[in-house]
Amino acid sequence: MLSSFAAKFNTRATRLTADLEHRAKIRSALRSYEKARDEKKALFQDWEAARDGAATIKWEAVNHLDAYLGRFVEKLEARGTKVFWASNAQEARDYIVALAKEKGAHSIIKSKTMTSEEIHLNDSLRQAGYEVVESDLGEFIVQLREEAPYHLVFPAMHLTRTEISDLFHEKLHSAPTDNPEQLTMIARRELRLKYLRADIGISGANFGIAETGMISITENEGNARLTTALPRVHVALMGIEKVIPKLSDLALFLPMLATAGTGQQITCYNSLIGGPRQPDEPDGPAEFHLVLLDNGRTQLLADAEQRDALHCIRCGACLNVCPIFRNVGGHTYATTYQGPIGSVITPHLRGLMDWKHLSYASSLCGACTEVCPVKIDLHHHLLHNRRNAVARNPDKWERFAFRAFARLTANPGLLDKLVRLSRPFLPLVRAARQIMPPPIKGWLASRELPAIALRSFRNYWKSR
Ligand code: SF4
């Protein structure tokens, strides 16, 4: 029995896979990325050694998470940061909404944070009466369209310049233009005013550095720097797995994230934030709140087999190479984290039985594992999720079918005989596919049932 999430996924995937225009858009959006990524990878002395190094640092951090988090928080608190531990999405939302109320806020500006998408923060803030504005250009565009980000790193990659121009014309009454610079200036004009009005700035964090008690934010537009510096109060929302041991680890992670994520040697703006404005500092927010989010991460941490999924630095490289993502697109997943990494962690974060279908949204080609800069064993984890789902709720018909299949394939003579016997019935099955009972009908719907060759390969081989 399919969950409602799986049924929706199947419907959307079927529609989008057949949408050649959508597929062409994604291919063209990724073409320049691929070229740039490979050029920047070549600038590393040894990309594979860098991946090993990054995986080792992440392993160290994740396997001693309690110690590193303790050190990280202690340092931040010593400089006046208010740290809140949120065990789930509701606690994180409640804390931030209550803070906005306490500060008498009206307007909130945000820089890109997938963690806030994970907890559906914007909806809660809006329901509580606050204006919430996304300041990252891609996020701003999808917010105007009232849709979720399409991709971890490129939220609006599914849109053409013309579509963005039409959107700005409709929502912001700007003159139509296909010029990227002019489109950016339209958004910039709109956003500058929002920064000045904002009472609270909300950001994510790419890394938390235990050694120095700082968060690191990496971005290309300078919007995160304004979000975290201009408003009176800054709130950073960070998953607990983002902590790394040392400041010097950034020397590896920042270029690596830029290379794998956007095909850059380094992103344009890299900020380190260690607390609110100190007495001897001329500017910065008066208050800095850090919300550390668990929301299922400790459960994943307890799973020794799949714990390395917490190494993820959200570069999006696995999405870009995934043949499924490139065909069905980001919105089809209906999850915060799309593509291979989303398919691995969503069942952990939101329930295995509702989201197990994502583990099958894979050709198991292994391209994701091959490109992952922190060496997460992505395609094997998809298999682990499949196994776990079957173990939790075995389907007796499925089990019967696979046992029968195993028996047959272990006995080629019998298989050959059966195939020969079934050959005359094939046209009949083809003609009757519409009236077959489920799940056979669904299985046949996307299959062509080509004619069976008169001679099997086995037979042909024998005769030679
Ligand atoms: S799993 Fe690896 S490739 Fe995918 S987003 Fe995370 S770090 Fe990047």
mmCIF file of C-alpha atoms and ligand atoms in Angstrom, residues 152 312-318 341 372-374 376 378, ligand 1:
data_model
loop_
_atom_site.group_PDB
_atom_site.id
_atom_site.type_symbol
_atom_site.label_atom_id
_atom_site.label_comp_id
_atom_site.label_asym_id
_atom_site.label_seq_id
_atom_site.Cartn_x
_atom_site.Cartn_y
_atom_site.Cartn_z
ATOM 1 C CA LEU A 152 19.502 22.975 -1.915
ATOM 2 C CA CYS A 312 26.605 16.433 4.730
ATOM 3 C CA ILE A 313 27.718 20.002 4.063
ATOM 4 C CA ARG A 314 24.657 20.675 1.834
ATOM 5 C CA CYS A 315 26.676 21.409 -1.281
ATOM 6 C CA GLY A 316 24.001 19.951 -3.556
ATOM 7 C CA ALA A 317 26.558 18.124 -5.748
ATOM 8 C CA CYS A 318 24.739 14.814 -5.380
ATOM 9 C CA ILE A 341 20.850 13.116 0.364
ATOM 10 C CA CYS A 372 30.081 13.711 -2.515
ATOM 11 C CA PRO A 373 32.957 15.809 -1.125
ATOM 12 C CA VAL A 374 32.610 14.266 2.340
ATOM 13 C CA ILE A 376 28.832 9.808 2.270
ATOM 14 C CA LEU A 378 24.693 7.642 -0.372
HETATM 15 S S1 SF4 B 1 25.410 14.345 0.516
HETATM 16 FE FE1 SF4 B 1 27.424 15.011 -0.126
HETATM 17 S S2 SF4 B 1 27.115 15.686 -2.246
HETATM 18 FE FE2 SF4 B 1 25.077 15.593 -1.311
HETATM 19 S S3 SF4 B 1 24.672 17.626 -0.548
HETATM 20 FE FE3 SF4 B 1 25.595 16.478 1.134
HETATM 21 S S4 SF4 B 1 27.781 16.877 1.016
HETATM 22 FE FE4 SF4 B 1 26.898 17.505 -0.929
#
